[in-house]
Amino acid sequence: MPIRVLPEDVASQIAAGEVVERPASVVKELVENCIDAGARDVRVEAQSGGRQLIRVTDDGCGVPSDEVELAFHRHSTSKLTTANDLAHIRTLGFRGEALASIAAVSRVTFVTRVAGEPVGKLVRLEGGRVVNRQESGRPPGTAVTVEDLFFNVPARRKFLRTPRTERRHIDAWLTRYAMAYPELRITLSHDGRVVFQSPGSASLRDVLIAVYGLEIGAALLEIVPGTQPTSTADGADRRRSVADGRDQCPPHQSSAAGNGDAASGIQVAGFVSPPSLHRANRGYITLFVNGRWVRDARLTYAVVQAYHTLLPSGRYPLAVVMVHMPPEDVDVNVHPAKAEVRFRDGDVVFRAVQRAVRHTLLNKSPVPIATRPPAALSPGGSGQPWAMRMSGQREARLERLTGLGSQSPGEQLRFEQVAASRRPEAGGRAEGLPPLRVVGQVGTTYIVAEGPEGIYLIDQHAAHERVLFERLLAQREKAAVASQTLLEPAPVELAPEAESLIEEHLELLSGLGFQVEPFGGTTMLVRAVPAIVADAAPRQILEDVAAALEVGDVPLAGTLEGAVALQVCKRAAIKAGQVMAQAEMEELVRTLEQCASPRTCPHGRPTMIHLSVEQLARQFGR
Ligand code: ADP
Ligand code: MG
């Protein structure tokens, strides 16, 4: 075929594909336009997760009648004039692509009025072509209605997920903007029901309470202004940017004076969780750069790093971190959806975030920070009775957890004989374990055991996770998961996203022993939980589950169900730092021997290290 320039409608559909991925991207772009237009009140309505209809209404500056159609041309914007402006962008939009892209793949009705004009304007487009234009009354501001998204792109339409899933993505974007702009009143409704409203009080904490609930919102620590400047090579240059940075802070960002970094002009503000409050994944770390939500693995890591040694392994903080910096030091024009940014000096930003968060934790943490559990600090001695008492309880628990009960004395004897004679296990599976004899516990974290083939150092937490995981899934297969009904059903208020995720998977959860039901708003009522986590707080379990659902299938767990099971088992498993009685360890090792894959935990980490007889002999030069 000869080379041709694509017809305009084909080109714009292709371009639209980059900006409009799903209903939530439409919401994002339209809300950004409201914010850029100086709105104070933004209303978002969606029907069928936005597949059928999305309407975003604002009280911003509006578009002059004679410019409305122009706004729908590709690369038409009021926010940028020269390429030079790209270097210091202070608005959320600047590419002039959103309206054109949205219009190319839906039916759009745009009604707007500028405060000075007597009457407003309505323009309707279908698949990018204007089908109606007329005068129209409305209060100053703009209302954009987007219907039948992807009506003309069947391939894209097919890829849309269930309304519930699409709705969840919309919720996620809305809460991000509510956090970034606490002075805005943002209202979200789905299918006619208001599901979220930010108070518009200009206080980020108020927004966080609206998003995460009172308990979490109140517990979060506000990032405190730091003192240490970051040293950079080009100090003079940086000093210039400080001044720029201040001047250029748009009015809606001025409340962000936070953790200052004098040398780089970087300010870090926001809230972070105290070390006692954590999550199963990084999904609750929300980052903004100059009022723009960004995905940035490195900055996320900076936050996580600040908690170094303060959180249990595999747990992550909840954080909302606002970075403000001179616009010329960050390139936002990296990605059509503008979700990624590039820093001129990423190290400086990394350090600023990490320091601000660490500083806050050390200064504000309400609880003394112990890097090791107390049990590990005082082994033996006066700790002994406590350990005995605890381990008694734990023994009972372990029995309940593994569901296998104690062995009969006869079995026990056989087991010991086999272990003592160091006979290789008969009929052992390739992955299986020979019978092991427990020697003791080390560092309240590892179990030392010996077997016919040498010494085994077993990670008690990982091993227990493996045992519980296999057991839970086996019970699930037989639809016989042990479930524990709570004495009193517990109402748990969740973040809107978490709530809708859980609501979406009630059936899956019931198969795993949960009995949960919607309880109005974003509250779920927990009636029963899998027996193995009966001791944990219902809120904690639900949040774990939501986190697992959010991440979705993890390769090792196989299915979404597996991912949830994995999370439940992680919560239920004995932790590192817990003293274990001999009988408990024996019970654990024995159940581990019966596992199909005893050598790795469900996350794929090893449960044990094996030192073979030959290895030992070699090391000792025998
Ligand atoms: P961009 O936001 O990158 O400029 P868009 O395609 O999103 O591009 O919008 C094009 C233009 O339409 C904007 O530059 C702005 O002037 C105008 N506009 C869009 N939405 C609104 C709104 N809600 N209020 C006022 N002006 C708007
Ligand atoms: Mg825009």
PDB file of N, CA and C in Angstrom, residues 413-499:
ATOM      1  N   LEU A 413       5.238 -41.463  68.694  1.00  0.00           N
ATOM      2  CA  LEU A 413       6.349 -42.372  68.937  1.00  0.00           C
ATOM      3  C   LEU A 413       7.007 -42.756  67.608  1.00  0.00           C
ATOM      4  N   ARG A 414       6.160 -43.126  66.678  1.00  0.00           N
ATOM      5  CA  ARG A 414       6.682 -43.538  65.384  1.00  0.00           C
ATOM      6  C   ARG A 414       7.509 -42.413  64.777  1.00  0.00           C
ATOM      7  N   PHE A 415       6.985 -41.225  64.887  1.00  0.00           N
ATOM      8  CA  PHE A 415       7.629 -40.055  64.319  1.00  0.00           C
ATOM      9  C   PHE A 415       9.025 -39.884  64.925  1.00  0.00           C
ATOM     10  N   GLU A 416       9.085 -40.000  66.244  1.00  0.00           N
ATOM     11  CA  GLU A 416      10.373 -39.792  66.901  1.00  0.00           C
ATOM     12  C   GLU A 416      11.365 -40.887  66.548  1.00  0.00           C
ATOM     13  N   GLN A 417      10.849 -42.074  66.462  1.00  0.00           N
ATOM     14  CA  GLN A 417      11.747 -43.180  66.102  1.00  0.00           C
ATOM     15  C   GLN A 417      12.343 -42.959  64.724  1.00  0.00           C
ATOM     16  N   VAL A 418      11.468 -42.554  63.825  1.00  0.00           N
ATOM     17  CA  VAL A 418      11.939 -42.348  62.459  1.00  0.00           C
ATOM     18  C   VAL A 418      12.998 -41.268  62.438  1.00  0.00           C
ATOM     19  N   ALA A 419      12.703 -40.191  63.165  1.00  0.00           N
ATOM     20  CA  ALA A 419      13.624 -39.071  63.158  1.00  0.00           C
ATOM     21  C   ALA A 419      14.955 -39.476  63.785  1.00  0.00           C
ATOM     22  N   ALA A 420      14.859 -40.219  64.891  1.00  0.00           N
ATOM     23  CA  ALA A 420      16.071 -40.567  65.622  1.00  0.00           C
ATOM     24  C   ALA A 420      16.957 -41.494  64.791  1.00  0.00           C
ATOM     25  N   SER A 421      16.339 -42.392  64.065  1.00  0.00           N
ATOM     26  CA  SER A 421      17.143 -43.342  63.307  1.00  0.00           C
ATOM     27  C   SER A 421      17.657 -42.732  62.001  1.00  0.00           C
ATOM     28  N   ARG A 422      17.197 -41.529  61.727  1.00  0.00           N
ATOM     29  CA  ARG A 422      17.636 -40.817  60.523  1.00  0.00           C
ATOM     30  C   ARG A 422      17.463 -41.645  59.258  1.00  0.00           C
ATOM     31  N   ARG A 423      16.418 -42.421  59.270  1.00  0.00           N
ATOM     32  CA  ARG A 423      16.142 -43.166  58.063  1.00  0.00           C
ATOM     33  C   ARG A 423      15.529 -42.212  57.042  1.00  0.00           C
ATOM     34  N   PRO A 424      15.996 -42.257  55.799  1.00  0.00           N
ATOM     35  CA  PRO A 424      15.370 -41.368  54.820  1.00  0.00           C
ATOM     36  C   PRO A 424      13.891 -41.704  54.719  1.00  0.00           C
ATOM     37  N   GLU A 425      13.117 -40.674  54.482  1.00  0.00           N
ATOM     38  CA  GLU A 425      11.682 -40.868  54.454  1.00  0.00           C
ATOM     39  C   GLU A 425      11.283 -41.800  53.320  1.00  0.00           C
ATOM     40  N   ALA A 426      10.430 -42.731  53.667  1.00  0.00           N
ATOM     41  CA  ALA A 426       9.956 -43.645  52.640  1.00  0.00           C
ATOM     42  C   ALA A 426       8.939 -42.923  51.772  1.00  0.00           C
ATOM     43  N   GLY A 427       9.101 -43.098  50.479  1.00  0.00           N
ATOM     44  CA  GLY A 427       8.107 -42.547  49.545  1.00  0.00           C
ATOM     45  C   GLY A 427       7.998 -41.039  49.576  1.00  0.00           C
ATOM     46  N   GLY A 428       9.090 -40.361  49.887  1.00  0.00           N
ATOM     47  CA  GLY A 428       9.040 -38.896  49.951  1.00  0.00           C
ATOM     48  C   GLY A 428       8.835 -38.302  48.572  1.00  0.00           C
ATOM     49  N   ARG A 429       8.001 -37.257  48.503  1.00  0.00           N
ATOM     50  CA  ARG A 429       7.816 -36.585  47.226  1.00  0.00           C
ATOM     51  C   ARG A 429       9.063 -35.766  46.925  1.00  0.00           C
ATOM     52  N   ALA A 430       9.227 -35.449  45.650  1.00  0.00           N
ATOM     53  CA  ALA A 430      10.401 -34.688  45.254  1.00  0.00           C
ATOM     54  C   ALA A 430      10.497 -33.394  46.067  1.00  0.00           C
ATOM     55  N   GLU A 431       9.356 -32.727  46.206  1.00  0.00           N
ATOM     56  CA  GLU A 431       9.333 -31.453  46.896  1.00  0.00           C
ATOM     57  C   GLU A 431       9.108 -31.645  48.391  1.00  0.00           C
ATOM     58  N   GLY A 432       8.753 -32.850  48.775  1.00  0.00           N
ATOM     59  CA  GLY A 432       8.314 -33.097  50.140  1.00  0.00           C
ATOM     60  C   GLY A 432       9.443 -33.019  51.144  1.00  0.00           C
ATOM     61  N   LEU A 433       9.064 -33.172  52.376  1.00  0.00           N
ATOM     62  CA  LEU A 433      10.034 -33.075  53.461  1.00  0.00           C
ATOM     63  C   LEU A 433      10.138 -34.402  54.178  1.00  0.00           C
ATOM     64  N   PRO A 434      11.323 -34.777  54.611  1.00  0.00           N
ATOM     65  CA  PRO A 434      11.430 -35.946  55.471  1.00  0.00           C
ATOM     66  C   PRO A 434      10.936 -35.566  56.869  1.00  0.00           C
ATOM     67  N   PRO A 435      10.667 -36.528  57.717  1.00  0.00           N
ATOM     68  CA  PRO A 435      10.274 -36.190  59.077  1.00  0.00           C
ATOM     69  C   PRO A 435      11.430 -35.457  59.755  1.00  0.00           C
ATOM     70  N   LEU A 436      11.108 -34.427  60.481  1.00  0.00           N
ATOM     71  CA  LEU A 436      12.147 -33.619  61.118  1.00  0.00           C
ATOM     72  C   LEU A 436      11.983 -33.636  62.625  1.00  0.00           C
ATOM     73  N   ARG A 437      13.099 -33.515  63.317  1.00  0.00           N
ATOM     74  CA  ARG A 437      13.050 -33.412  64.772  1.00  0.00           C
ATOM     75  C   ARG A 437      13.374 -31.980  65.151  1.00  0.00           C
ATOM     76  N   VAL A 438      12.493 -31.378  65.910  1.00  0.00           N
ATOM     77  CA  VAL A 438      12.688 -29.977  66.287  1.00  0.00           C
ATOM     78  C   VAL A 438      13.734 -29.880  67.384  1.00  0.00           C
ATOM     79  N   VAL A 439      14.751 -29.070  67.158  1.00  0.00           N
ATOM     80  CA  VAL A 439      15.802 -28.889  68.153  1.00  0.00           C
ATOM     81  C   VAL A 439      15.492 -27.691  69.034  1.00  0.00           C
ATOM     82  N   GLY A 440      15.003 -26.634  68.447  1.00  0.00           N
ATOM     83  CA  GLY A 440      14.674 -25.459  69.264  1.00  0.00           C
ATOM     84  C   GLY A 440      14.376 -24.252  68.398  1.00  0.00           C
ATOM     85  N   GLN A 441      14.205 -23.092  69.077  1.00  0.00           N
ATOM     86  CA  GLN A 441      13.876 -21.861  68.368  1.00  0.00           C
ATOM     87  C   GLN A 441      15.050 -20.892  68.483  1.00  0.00           C
ATOM     88  N   VAL A 442      15.309 -20.175  67.425  1.00  0.00           N
ATOM     89  CA  VAL A 442      16.407 -19.214  67.425  1.00  0.00           C
ATOM     90  C   VAL A 442      15.864 -17.835  67.112  1.00  0.00           C
ATOM     91  N   GLY A 443      16.232 -16.867  67.955  1.00  0.00           N
ATOM     92  CA  GLY A 443      15.859 -15.471  67.689  1.00  0.00           C
ATOM     93  C   GLY A 443      14.355 -15.280  67.610  1.00  0.00           C
ATOM     94  N   THR A 444      13.596 -16.129  68.275  1.00  0.00           N
ATOM     95  CA  THR A 444      12.121 -16.120  68.229  1.00  0.00           C
ATOM     96  C   THR A 444      11.591 -15.959  66.803  1.00  0.00           C
ATOM     97  N   THR A 445      12.367 -16.450  65.853  1.00  0.00           N
ATOM     98  CA  THR A 445      11.984 -16.288  64.448  1.00  0.00           C
ATOM     99  C   THR A 445      12.136 -17.583  63.661  1.00  0.00           C
ATOM    100  N   TYR A 446      13.161 -18.351  64.007  1.00  0.00           N
ATOM    101  CA  TYR A 446      13.463 -19.557  63.248  1.00  0.00           C
ATOM    102  C   TYR A 446      13.376 -20.793  64.133  1.00  0.00           C
ATOM    103  N   ILE A 447      12.965 -21.862  63.488  1.00  0.00           N
ATOM    104  CA  ILE A 447      12.952 -23.147  64.176  1.00  0.00           C
ATOM    105  C   ILE A 447      14.119 -23.956  63.627  1.00  0.00           C
ATOM    106  N   VAL A 448      14.917 -24.502  64.532  1.00  0.00           N
ATOM    107  CA  VAL A 448      16.012 -25.361  64.099  1.00  0.00           C
ATOM    108  C   VAL A 448      15.516 -26.799  64.181  1.00  0.00           C
ATOM    109  N   ALA A 449      15.680 -27.517  63.106  1.00  0.00           N
ATOM    110  CA  ALA A 449      15.246 -28.914  63.120  1.00  0.00           C
ATOM    111  C   ALA A 449      16.310 -29.760  62.438  1.00  0.00           C
ATOM    112  N   GLU A 450      16.328 -31.022  62.798  1.00  0.00           N
ATOM    113  CA  GLU A 450      17.249 -31.897  62.074  1.00  0.00           C
ATOM    114  C   GLU A 450      16.461 -33.021  61.418  1.00  0.00           C
ATOM    115  N   GLY A 451      17.001 -33.484  60.323  1.00  0.00           N
ATOM    116  CA  GLY A 451      16.374 -34.579  59.601  1.00  0.00           C
ATOM    117  C   GLY A 451      17.470 -35.495  59.108  1.00  0.00           C
ATOM    118  N   PRO A 452      17.090 -36.534  58.413  1.00  0.00           N
ATOM    119  CA  PRO A 452      18.089 -37.502  57.948  1.00  0.00           C
ATOM    120  C   PRO A 452      19.110 -36.853  57.024  1.00  0.00           C
ATOM    121  N   GLU A 453      18.746 -35.747  56.401  1.00  0.00           N
ATOM    122  CA  GLU A 453      19.671 -35.159  55.442  1.00  0.00           C
ATOM    123  C   GLU A 453      20.371 -33.916  55.946  1.00  0.00           C
ATOM    124  N   GLY A 454      20.285 -33.651  57.240  1.00  0.00           N
ATOM    125  CA  GLY A 454      21.027 -32.520  57.766  1.00  0.00           C
ATOM    126  C   GLY A 454      20.167 -31.610  58.624  1.00  0.00           C
ATOM    127  N   ILE A 455      20.581 -30.346  58.651  1.00  0.00           N
ATOM    128  CA  ILE A 455      19.926 -29.380  59.528  1.00  0.00           C
ATOM    129  C   ILE A 455      19.016 -28.471  58.713  1.00  0.00           C
ATOM    130  N   TYR A 456      17.887 -28.141  59.291  1.00  0.00           N
ATOM    131  CA  TYR A 456      16.944 -27.246  58.625  1.00  0.00           C
ATOM    132  C   TYR A 456      16.698 -26.041  59.524  1.00  0.00           C
ATOM    133  N   LEU A 457      16.818 -24.867  58.942  1.00  0.00           N
ATOM    134  CA  LEU A 457      16.451 -23.638  59.652  1.00  0.00           C
ATOM    135  C   LEU A 457      15.133 -23.203  59.037  1.00  0.00           C
ATOM    136  N   ILE A 458      14.091 -23.212  59.826  1.00  0.00           N
ATOM    137  CA  ILE A 458      12.757 -22.960  59.274  1.00  0.00           C
ATOM    138  C   ILE A 458      12.250 -21.590  59.724  1.00  0.00           C
ATOM    139  N   ASP A 459      11.789 -20.811  58.797  1.00  0.00           N
ATOM    140  CA  ASP A 459      11.208 -19.510  59.125  1.00  0.00           C
ATOM    141  C   ASP A 459       9.785 -19.762  59.627  1.00  0.00           C
ATOM    142  N   GLN A 460       9.551 -19.500  60.896  1.00  0.00           N
ATOM    143  CA  GLN A 460       8.275 -19.918  61.491  1.00  0.00           C
ATOM    144  C   GLN A 460       7.075 -19.242  60.822  1.00  0.00           C
ATOM    145  N   HIS A 461       7.241 -17.971  60.468  1.00  0.00           N
ATOM    146  CA  HIS A 461       6.110 -17.256  59.854  1.00  0.00           C
ATOM    147  C   HIS A 461       5.825 -17.810  58.449  1.00  0.00           C
ATOM    148  N   ALA A 462       6.883 -17.914  57.667  1.00  0.00           N
ATOM    149  CA  ALA A 462       6.708 -18.390  56.291  1.00  0.00           C
ATOM    150  C   ALA A 462       6.144 -19.810  56.282  1.00  0.00           C
ATOM    151  N   ALA A 463       6.645 -20.634  57.188  1.00  0.00           N
ATOM    152  CA  ALA A 463       6.188 -22.019  57.241  1.00  0.00           C
ATOM    153  C   ALA A 463       4.709 -22.088  57.608  1.00  0.00           C
ATOM    154  N   HIS A 464       4.363 -21.293  58.589  1.00  0.00           N
ATOM    155  CA  HIS A 464       2.973 -21.326  59.023  1.00  0.00           C
ATOM    156  C   HIS A 464       2.044 -20.792  57.926  1.00  0.00           C
ATOM    157  N   GLU A 465       2.523 -19.783  57.221  1.00  0.00           N
ATOM    158  CA  GLU A 465       1.756 -19.245  56.098  1.00  0.00           C
ATOM    159  C   GLU A 465       1.465 -20.345  55.080  1.00  0.00           C
ATOM    160  N   ARG A 466       2.495 -21.115  54.788  1.00  0.00           N
ATOM    161  CA  ARG A 466       2.362 -22.201  53.815  1.00  0.00           C
ATOM    162  C   ARG A 466       1.327 -23.223  54.281  1.00  0.00           C
ATOM    163  N   VAL A 467       1.429 -23.601  55.545  1.00  0.00           N
ATOM    164  CA  VAL A 467       0.511 -24.603  56.088  1.00  0.00           C
ATOM    165  C   VAL A 467      -0.932 -24.097  55.987  1.00  0.00           C
ATOM    166  N   LEU A 468      -1.130 -22.862  56.432  1.00  0.00           N
ATOM    167  CA  LEU A 468      -2.483 -22.317  56.448  1.00  0.00           C
ATOM    168  C   LEU A 468      -3.037 -22.163  55.034  1.00  0.00           C
ATOM    169  N   PHE A 469      -2.165 -21.745  54.148  1.00  0.00           N
ATOM    170  CA  PHE A 469      -2.584 -21.480  52.770  1.00  0.00           C
ATOM    171  C   PHE A 469      -3.088 -22.758  52.097  1.00  0.00           C
ATOM    172  N   GLU A 470      -2.299 -23.799  52.212  1.00  0.00           N
ATOM    173  CA  GLU A 470      -2.719 -25.049  51.565  1.00  0.00           C
ATOM    174  C   GLU A 470      -4.002 -25.573  52.188  1.00  0.00           C
ATOM    175  N   ARG A 471      -4.057 -25.428  53.490  1.00  0.00           N
ATOM    176  CA  ARG A 471      -5.217 -25.936  54.194  1.00  0.00           C
ATOM    177  C   ARG A 471      -6.486 -25.164  53.796  1.00  0.00           C
ATOM    178  N   LEU A 472      -6.345 -23.847  53.758  1.00  0.00           N
ATOM    179  CA  LEU A 472      -7.504 -23.007  53.433  1.00  0.00           C
ATOM    180  C   LEU A 472      -8.008 -23.309  52.022  1.00  0.00           C
ATOM    181  N   LEU A 473      -7.074 -23.426  51.095  1.00  0.00           N
ATOM    182  CA  LEU A 473      -7.509 -23.697  49.722  1.00  0.00           C
ATOM    183  C   LEU A 473      -8.104 -25.103  49.589  1.00  0.00           C
ATOM    184  N   ALA A 474      -7.567 -26.046  50.359  1.00  0.00           N
ATOM    185  CA  ALA A 474      -8.126 -27.394  50.323  1.00  0.00           C
ATOM    186  C   ALA A 474      -9.553 -27.376  50.869  1.00  0.00           C
ATOM    187  N   GLN A 475      -9.728 -26.641  51.952  1.00  0.00           N
ATOM    188  CA  GLN A 475     -11.078 -26.535  52.522  1.00  0.00           C
ATOM    189  C   GLN A 475     -12.009 -25.844  51.531  1.00  0.00           C
ATOM    190  N   ARG A 476     -11.459 -24.869  50.856  1.00  0.00           N
ATOM    191  CA  ARG A 476     -12.248 -24.122  49.883  1.00  0.00           C
ATOM    192  C   ARG A 476     -12.743 -25.058  48.771  1.00  0.00           C
ATOM    193  N   GLU A 477     -11.855 -25.924  48.333  1.00  0.00           N
ATOM    194  CA  GLU A 477     -12.215 -26.901  47.294  1.00  0.00           C
ATOM    195  C   GLU A 477     -13.444 -27.695  47.699  1.00  0.00           C
ATOM    196  N   LYS A 478     -13.455 -28.052  48.990  1.00  0.00           N
ATOM    197  CA  LYS A 478     -14.549 -28.898  49.470  1.00  0.00           C
ATOM    198  C   LYS A 478     -15.707 -28.062  49.995  1.00  0.00           C
ATOM    199  N   ALA A 479     -15.618 -26.760  49.760  1.00  0.00           N
ATOM    200  CA  ALA A 479     -16.619 -25.821  50.281  1.00  0.00           C
ATOM    201  C   ALA A 479     -16.811 -26.024  51.768  1.00  0.00           C
ATOM    202  N   ALA A 480     -15.699 -26.192  52.475  1.00  0.00           N
ATOM    203  CA  ALA A 480     -15.801 -26.492  53.902  1.00  0.00           C
ATOM    204  C   ALA A 480     -14.843 -25.632  54.714  1.00  0.00           C
ATOM    205  N   VAL A 481     -14.754 -24.360  54.370  1.00  0.00           N
ATOM    206  CA  VAL A 481     -13.859 -23.483  55.122  1.00  0.00           C
ATOM    207  C   VAL A 481     -14.446 -23.225  56.507  1.00  0.00           C
ATOM    208  N   ALA A 482     -13.597 -23.391  57.509  1.00  0.00           N
ATOM    209  CA  ALA A 482     -14.050 -23.130  58.872  1.00  0.00           C
ATOM    210  C   ALA A 482     -14.265 -21.629  59.023  1.00  0.00           C
ATOM    211  N   SER A 483     -15.476 -21.270  59.386  1.00  0.00           N
ATOM    212  CA  SER A 483     -15.827 -19.858  59.508  1.00  0.00           C
ATOM    213  C   SER A 483     -16.180 -19.573  60.958  1.00  0.00           C
ATOM    214  N   GLN A 484     -15.833 -18.380  61.412  1.00  0.00           N
ATOM    215  CA  GLN A 484     -16.121 -18.022  62.802  1.00  0.00           C
ATOM    216  C   GLN A 484     -17.119 -16.869  62.796  1.00  0.00           C
ATOM    217  N   THR A 485     -18.300 -17.125  63.324  1.00  0.00           N
ATOM    218  CA  THR A 485     -19.286 -16.048  63.405  1.00  0.00           C
ATOM    219  C   THR A 485     -18.904 -15.129  64.554  1.00  0.00           C
ATOM    220  N   LEU A 486     -18.930 -13.821  64.308  1.00  0.00           N
ATOM    221  CA  LEU A 486     -18.574 -12.885  65.367  1.00  0.00           C
ATOM    222  C   LEU A 486     -19.701 -12.829  66.396  1.00  0.00           C
ATOM    223  N   LEU A 487     -19.329 -12.619  67.654  1.00  0.00           N
ATOM    224  CA  LEU A 487     -20.355 -12.522  68.690  1.00  0.00           C
ATOM    225  C   LEU A 487     -21.314 -11.398  68.357  1.00  0.00           C
ATOM    226  N   GLU A 488     -20.715 -10.278  67.929  1.00  0.00           N
ATOM    227  CA  GLU A 488     -21.541  -9.169  67.482  1.00  0.00           C
ATOM    228  C   GLU A 488     -21.087  -8.791  66.088  1.00  0.00           C
ATOM    229  N   PRO A 489     -21.995  -8.694  65.127  1.00  0.00           N
ATOM    230  CA  PRO A 489     -21.567  -8.274  63.786  1.00  0.00           C
ATOM    231  C   PRO A 489     -20.861  -6.916  63.891  1.00  0.00           C
ATOM    232  N   ALA A 490     -19.762  -6.780  63.169  1.00  0.00           N
ATOM    233  CA  ALA A 490     -18.976  -5.553  63.282  1.00  0.00           C
ATOM    234  C   ALA A 490     -19.131  -4.680  62.046  1.00  0.00           C
ATOM    235  N   PRO A 491     -19.642  -3.445  62.230  1.00  0.00           N
ATOM    236  CA  PRO A 491     -19.676  -2.530  61.085  1.00  0.00           C
ATOM    237  C   PRO A 491     -18.271  -1.962  60.861  1.00  0.00           C
ATOM    238  N   VAL A 492     -17.827  -1.987  59.640  1.00  0.00           N
ATOM    239  CA  VAL A 492     -16.493  -1.485  59.335  1.00  0.00           C
ATOM    240  C   VAL A 492     -16.605  -0.458  58.220  1.00  0.00           C
ATOM    241  N   GLU A 493     -16.164   0.750  58.523  1.00  0.00           N
ATOM    242  CA  GLU A 493     -16.211   1.789  57.493  1.00  0.00           C
ATOM    243  C   GLU A 493     -14.930   1.718  56.679  1.00  0.00           C
ATOM    244  N   LEU A 494     -15.103   1.686  55.369  1.00  0.00           N
ATOM    245  CA  LEU A 494     -13.938   1.518  54.506  1.00  0.00           C
ATOM    246  C   LEU A 494     -13.805   2.685  53.550  1.00  0.00           C
ATOM    247  N   ALA A 495     -12.660   2.788  52.927  1.00  0.00           N
ATOM    248  CA  ALA A 495     -12.507   3.755  51.841  1.00  0.00           C
ATOM    249  C   ALA A 495     -13.464   3.343  50.726  1.00  0.00           C
ATOM    250  N   PRO A 496     -14.019   4.299  49.981  1.00  0.00           N
ATOM    251  CA  PRO A 496     -15.008   3.954  48.957  1.00  0.00           C
ATOM    252  C   PRO A 496     -14.510   2.868  48.006  1.00  0.00           C
ATOM    253  N   GLU A 497     -13.247   2.982  47.613  1.00  0.00           N
ATOM    254  CA  GLU A 497     -12.687   1.988  46.697  1.00  0.00           C
ATOM    255  C   GLU A 497     -12.692   0.600  47.307  1.00  0.00           C
ATOM    256  N   ALA A 498     -12.236   0.536  48.563  1.00  0.00           N
ATOM    257  CA  ALA A 498     -12.159  -0.749  49.243  1.00  0.00           C
ATOM    258  C   ALA A 498     -13.556  -1.335  49.380  1.00  0.00           C
ATOM    259  N   GLU A 499     -14.504  -0.469  49.721  1.00  0.00           N
ATOM    260  CA  GLU A 499     -15.866  -0.946  49.910  1.00  0.00           C
ATOM    261  C   GLU A 499     -16.397  -1.544  48.613  1.00  0.00           C
TER     262      GLU A 499
END
